[in-house]
GROMACS .gro file of C-alpha atoms in nm:
model
  257
    1UNK     CA    1   0.990  -2.928  -0.953
    2UNK     CA    2   0.783  -2.827  -0.638
    3UNK     CA    3   0.408  -2.832  -0.641
    4UNK     CA    4   0.142  -2.676  -0.403
    5UNK     CA    5  -0.031  -2.894  -0.157
    6UNK     CA    6  -0.391  -2.807  -0.031
    7UNK     CA    7  -0.404  -2.825   0.351
    8UNK     CA    8  -0.760  -2.932   0.432
    9UNK     CA    9  -0.734  -3.038   0.802
   10UNK     CA   10  -0.572  -2.894   1.116
   11UNK     CA   11  -0.383  -3.225   1.172
   12UNK     CA   12  -0.241  -3.216   0.822
   13UNK     CA   13  -0.107  -2.863   0.885
   14UNK     CA   14   0.049  -2.981   1.221
   15UNK     CA   15   0.211  -3.273   1.031
   16UNK     CA   16   0.374  -3.044   0.778
   17UNK     CA   17   0.508  -2.804   1.041
   18UNK     CA   18   0.642  -3.100   1.239
   19UNK     CA   19   0.813  -3.281   0.942
   20UNK     CA   20   1.011  -3.003   0.782
   21UNK     CA   21   1.383  -2.953   0.838
   22UNK     CA   22   1.484  -2.632   1.008
   23UNK     CA   23   1.636  -2.499   0.685
   24UNK     CA   24   1.327  -2.545   0.468
   25UNK     CA   25   1.127  -2.237   0.369
   26UNK     CA   26   0.754  -2.306   0.405
   27UNK     CA   27   0.551  -2.113   0.167
   28UNK     CA   28   0.199  -2.075   0.271
   29UNK     CA   29  -0.075  -1.929   0.061
   30UNK     CA   30  -0.401  -1.829   0.238
   31UNK     CA   31  -0.691  -1.804  -0.013
   32UNK     CA   32  -1.071  -1.789  -0.042
   33UNK     CA   33  -1.276  -1.947  -0.325
   34UNK     CA   34  -1.486  -1.627  -0.393
   35UNK     CA   35  -1.184  -1.399  -0.437
   36UNK     CA   36  -1.077  -1.351  -0.789
   37UNK     CA   37  -0.719  -1.236  -0.705
   38UNK     CA   38  -0.673  -1.555  -0.515
   39UNK     CA   39  -0.705  -1.762  -0.850
   40UNK     CA   40  -0.465  -1.527  -1.012
   41UNK     CA   41  -0.221  -1.559  -0.733
   42UNK     CA   42  -0.256  -1.946  -0.742
   43UNK     CA   43  -0.143  -1.935  -1.104
   44UNK     CA   44   0.163  -1.712  -1.002
   45UNK     CA   45   0.259  -1.953  -0.702
   46UNK     CA   46   0.218  -2.250  -0.916
   47UNK     CA   47   0.470  -2.113  -1.166
   48UNK     CA   48   0.707  -1.997  -0.896
   49UNK     CA   49   0.700  -2.337  -0.723
   50UNK     CA   50   0.789  -2.516  -1.056
   51UNK     CA   51   1.118  -2.314  -1.049
   52UNK     CA   52   1.222  -2.488  -0.732
   53UNK     CA   53   1.358  -2.847  -0.729
   54UNK     CA   54   1.258  -3.122  -0.487
   55UNK     CA   55   1.563  -3.251  -0.333
   56UNK     CA   56   1.760  -3.340   0.006
   57UNK     CA   57   1.771  -3.127   0.213
   58UNK     CA   58   1.434  -2.982   0.102
   59UNK     CA   59   1.475  -2.616   0.032
   60UNK     CA   60   1.107  -2.514  -0.002
   61UNK     CA   61   0.764  -2.653   0.063
   62UNK     CA   62   0.452  -2.492  -0.087
   63UNK     CA   63   0.105  -2.516   0.060
   64UNK     CA   64  -0.233  -2.342   0.028
   65UNK     CA   65  -0.495  -2.294   0.301
   66UNK     CA   66  -0.857  -2.199   0.265
   67UNK     CA   67  -0.863  -1.902   0.500
   68UNK     CA   68  -1.227  -1.940   0.583
   69UNK     CA   69  -1.238  -2.311   0.627
   70UNK     CA   70  -0.931  -2.325   0.865
   71UNK     CA   71  -1.007  -1.993   1.041
   72UNK     CA   72  -0.811  -2.102   1.345
   73UNK     CA   73  -0.494  -2.123   1.141
   74UNK     CA   74  -0.578  -1.799   0.962
   75UNK     CA   75  -0.605  -1.615   1.292
   76UNK     CA   76  -0.274  -1.757   1.424
   77UNK     CA   77  -0.101  -1.588   1.142
   78UNK     CA   78  -0.308  -1.260   1.155
   79UNK     CA   79  -0.472  -1.317   0.805
   80UNK     CA   80  -0.704  -1.027   0.768
   81UNK     CA   81  -0.765  -1.031   0.387
   82UNK     CA   82  -0.686  -1.266   0.100
   83UNK     CA   83  -0.459  -1.347  -0.098
   84UNK     CA   84  -0.212  -1.344   0.189
   85UNK     CA   85   0.135  -1.512   0.177
   86UNK     CA   86   0.327  -1.625   0.491
   87UNK     CA   87   0.684  -1.744   0.476
   88UNK     CA   88   0.808  -1.970   0.759
   89UNK     CA   89   1.138  -2.129   0.844
   90UNK     CA   90   1.208  -2.339   1.137
   91UNK     CA   91   0.859  -2.248   1.289
   92UNK     CA   92   0.916  -1.870   1.262
   93UNK     CA   93   0.756  -1.631   1.032
   94UNK     CA   94   1.018  -1.457   0.831
   95UNK     CA   95   0.790  -1.242   0.611
   96UNK     CA   96   0.434  -1.187   0.497
   97UNK     CA   97   0.279  -1.034   0.186
   98UNK     CA   98  -0.076  -0.924   0.170
   99UNK     CA   99  -0.230  -0.867  -0.168
  100UNK     CA  100  -0.202  -1.000  -0.522
  101UNK     CA  101   0.119  -0.820  -0.650
  102UNK     CA  102   0.322  -1.092  -0.816
  103UNK     CA  103   0.640  -0.891  -0.798
  104UNK     CA  104   0.616  -0.851  -0.418
  105UNK     CA  105   0.544  -1.228  -0.388
  106UNK     CA  106   0.834  -1.326  -0.611
  107UNK     CA  107   1.079  -1.098  -0.443
  108UNK     CA  108   0.984  -1.216  -0.089
  109UNK     CA  109   1.025  -1.585  -0.193
  110UNK     CA  110   1.343  -1.523  -0.367
  111UNK     CA  111   1.475  -1.329  -0.077
  112UNK     CA  112   1.439  -1.615   0.153
  113UNK     CA  113   1.474  -1.929  -0.064
  114UNK     CA  114   1.758  -2.069  -0.293
  115UNK     CA  115   1.658  -2.255  -0.613
  116UNK     CA  116   1.974  -2.467  -0.571
  117UNK     CA  117   1.857  -2.592  -0.237
  118UNK     CA  118   2.144  -2.407  -0.048
  119UNK     CA  119   2.072  -2.186   0.260
  120UNK     CA  120   1.977  -1.830   0.207
  121UNK     CA  121   2.249  -1.560   0.163
  122UNK     CA  122   2.358  -1.406   0.482
  123UNK     CA  123   2.156  -1.106   0.585
  124UNK     CA  124   1.843  -1.196   0.399
  125UNK     CA  125   1.570  -1.208   0.672
  126UNK     CA  126   1.243  -1.072   0.743
  127UNK     CA  127   1.377  -0.718   0.815
  128UNK     CA  128   1.599  -0.662   0.497
  129UNK     CA  129   1.553  -0.649   0.137
  130UNK     CA  130   1.191  -0.658   0.138
  131UNK     CA  131   0.974  -0.486  -0.126
  132UNK     CA  132   0.834  -0.239   0.120
  133UNK     CA  133   1.014   0.089   0.191
  134UNK     CA  134   1.192   0.128   0.504
  135UNK     CA  135   1.016   0.287   0.794
  136UNK     CA  136   1.233   0.602   0.787
  137UNK     CA  137   1.137   0.644   0.419
  138UNK     CA  138   0.772   0.618   0.492
  139UNK     CA  139   0.807   0.868   0.786
  140UNK     CA  140   0.982   1.128   0.552
  141UNK     CA  141   0.734   1.070   0.257
  142UNK     CA  142   0.506   1.349   0.137
  143UNK     CA  143   0.188   1.328   0.341
  144UNK     CA  144  -0.015   1.359   0.020
  145UNK     CA  145   0.164   1.084  -0.142
  146UNK     CA  146   0.119   0.864   0.165
  147UNK     CA  147  -0.266   0.945   0.141
  148UNK     CA  148  -0.287   0.869  -0.228
  149UNK     CA  149  -0.108   0.542  -0.176
  150UNK     CA  150  -0.337   0.455   0.111
  151UNK     CA  151  -0.648   0.549  -0.071
  152UNK     CA  152  -0.533   0.322  -0.362
  153UNK     CA  153  -0.489   0.045  -0.122
  154UNK     CA  154  -0.835   0.103   0.028
  155UNK     CA  155  -0.980   0.119  -0.317
  156UNK     CA  156  -0.851  -0.224  -0.395
  157UNK     CA  157  -0.949  -0.372  -0.054
  158UNK     CA  158  -1.322  -0.263  -0.067
  159UNK     CA  159  -1.341  -0.457  -0.414
  160UNK     CA  160  -1.155  -0.770  -0.277
  161UNK     CA  161  -1.488  -0.951  -0.288
  162UNK     CA  162  -1.840  -0.860  -0.403
  163UNK     CA  163  -1.949  -0.827  -0.035
  164UNK     CA  164  -1.667  -0.696   0.196
  165UNK     CA  165  -1.708  -0.634   0.562
  166UNK     CA  166  -1.462  -0.422   0.757
  167UNK     CA  167  -1.508  -0.518   1.113
  168UNK     CA  168  -1.360  -0.540   1.463
  169UNK     CA  169  -1.214  -0.894   1.493
  170UNK     CA  170  -1.287  -1.174   1.270
  171UNK     CA  171  -1.610  -1.361   1.184
  172UNK     CA  172  -1.522  -1.648   1.430
  173UNK     CA  173  -1.425  -1.407   1.691
  174UNK     CA  174  -1.587  -1.060   1.672
  175UNK     CA  175  -1.459  -0.800   1.897
  176UNK     CA  176  -1.766  -0.589   1.921
  177UNK     CA  177  -2.141  -0.653   1.947
  178UNK     CA  178  -2.213  -0.469   1.626
  179UNK     CA  179  -1.974  -0.670   1.428
  180UNK     CA  180  -2.119  -0.985   1.585
  181UNK     CA  181  -2.451  -0.890   1.479
  182UNK     CA  182  -2.341  -0.822   1.125
  183UNK     CA  183  -2.182  -1.162   1.095
  184UNK     CA  184  -2.512  -1.319   1.213
  185UNK     CA  185  -2.714  -1.136   0.953
  186UNK     CA  186  -2.484  -1.233   0.675
  187UNK     CA  187  -2.478  -1.594   0.787
  188UNK     CA  188  -2.860  -1.604   0.825
  189UNK     CA  189  -2.878  -1.495   0.456
  190UNK     CA  190  -2.612  -1.730   0.348
  191UNK     CA  191  -2.399  -1.435   0.205
  192UNK     CA  192  -2.061  -1.510   0.064
  193UNK     CA  193  -1.843  -1.229   0.196
  194UNK     CA  194  -1.481  -1.125   0.259
  195UNK     CA  195  -1.372  -0.941   0.573
  196UNK     CA  196  -1.087  -0.723   0.705
  197UNK     CA  197  -1.014  -0.707   1.069
  198UNK     CA  198  -0.950  -0.329   1.119
  199UNK     CA  199  -0.802  -0.403   1.457
  200UNK     CA  200  -0.508  -0.560   1.296
  201UNK     CA  201  -0.416  -0.257   1.079
  202UNK     CA  202  -0.452   0.086   1.228
  203UNK     CA  203  -0.364   0.248   0.888
  204UNK     CA  204  -0.679   0.097   0.738
  205UNK     CA  205  -0.880   0.151   1.044
  206UNK     CA  206  -0.832   0.529   1.052
  207UNK     CA  207  -0.798   0.575   0.683
  208UNK     CA  208  -1.112   0.399   0.579
  209UNK     CA  209  -1.318   0.642   0.790
  210UNK     CA  210  -1.201   0.932   0.579
  211UNK     CA  211  -1.207   0.725   0.244
  212UNK     CA  212  -1.569   0.609   0.312
  213UNK     CA  213  -1.679   0.921   0.499
  214UNK     CA  214  -1.827   0.693   0.744
  215UNK     CA  215  -1.684   0.708   1.093
  216UNK     CA  216  -1.798   0.376   1.256
  217UNK     CA  217  -1.744   0.013   1.217
  218UNK     CA  218  -1.857  -0.234   1.099
  219UNK     CA  219  -1.886  -0.116   0.744
  220UNK     CA  220  -2.040  -0.320   0.462
  221UNK     CA  221  -1.929  -0.273   0.103
  222UNK     CA  222  -2.105  -0.429  -0.202
  223UNK     CA  223  -1.944  -0.422  -0.542
  224UNK     CA  224  -1.703  -0.154  -0.426
  225UNK     CA  225  -1.971   0.066  -0.291
  226UNK     CA  226  -2.032   0.152   0.074
  227UNK     CA  227  -2.378   0.046   0.198
  228UNK     CA  228  -2.338   0.146   0.561
  229UNK     CA  229  -2.317  -0.002   0.917
  230UNK     CA  230  -2.538  -0.236   1.102
  231UNK     CA  231  -2.842  -0.003   1.125
  232UNK     CA  232  -2.850   0.061   0.748
  233UNK     CA  233  -2.819  -0.306   0.676
  234UNK     CA  234  -3.110  -0.384   0.908
  235UNK     CA  235  -3.317  -0.105   0.738
  236UNK     CA  236  -3.232  -0.243   0.395
  237UNK     CA  237  -3.345  -0.597   0.492
  238UNK     CA  238  -3.659  -0.454   0.652
  239UNK     CA  239  -3.744  -0.282   0.320
  240UNK     CA  240  -3.635  -0.582   0.095
  241UNK     CA  241  -3.596  -0.926   0.248
  242UNK     CA  242  -3.427  -1.032  -0.078
  243UNK     CA  243  -3.161  -0.750  -0.035
  244UNK     CA  244  -2.878  -1.004  -0.014
  245UNK     CA  245  -3.029  -1.258  -0.244
  246UNK     CA  246  -2.782  -1.189  -0.542
  247UNK     CA  247  -2.489  -1.251  -0.310
  248UNK     CA  248  -2.605  -1.554  -0.129
  249UNK     CA  249  -2.491  -1.911  -0.185
  250UNK     CA  250  -2.703  -2.024  -0.482
  251UNK     CA  251  -2.801  -1.653  -0.571
  252UNK     CA  252  -2.777  -1.488  -0.918
  253UNK     CA  253  -2.439  -1.360  -0.843
  254UNK     CA  254  -2.306  -1.698  -0.758
  255UNK     CA  255  -2.464  -1.859  -1.066
  256UNK     CA  256  -2.302  -1.601  -1.282
  257UNK     CA  257  -1.949  -1.657  -1.128
   0.00000   0.00000   0.00000
């Protein structure tokens, strides 16, 4: 049965990519240690991996990557939130799955891999037989239903980590000065946080403004509640220098985790 290998260096990642046969499906799980859904997804993937044999030619290869520790790899695959699954064959991304839906993950993997080691069935590629509805179906859907589904997704996103920042760009490459300053404040206070690059998803970028009733970015959310933008965070820190202490490395929230 297959097992999951943790990638800890860029060179190890390059070695994996360079050593796989063109027919092998590479299952890549991006995770972060602070995100509870990632622990759940790890269990799901370990169970799935055990269903696929190790043989010649190798049908599947399973790896996991800390999205924050290896941020260059994360950015290369547009990882904006965790857990995030990327399926790769012959160096090309065939499908991605964002979120912790075990059903979506299983369906995506089974679409592109065969447990007996044979090649995928004809027609199974990144544009067909996915769990997401077709673009035409989305276009024709009731706007209110679309909005409800988006708000449900946003409700899950803002709770993806105890501290969540919605920003332009990524912490290693902020795309605006305010986002850059927010990253600096969080780092100065040793805050463990999750982030979402709103430039990579216009639906989230526009929808969160209405969901939060807050029109600008970055936005910082704590325990699923909006705190505000950069000016509000600076004000909170000015009033209470221990504002972030429960969420910092070694803080009370960390100790209770």
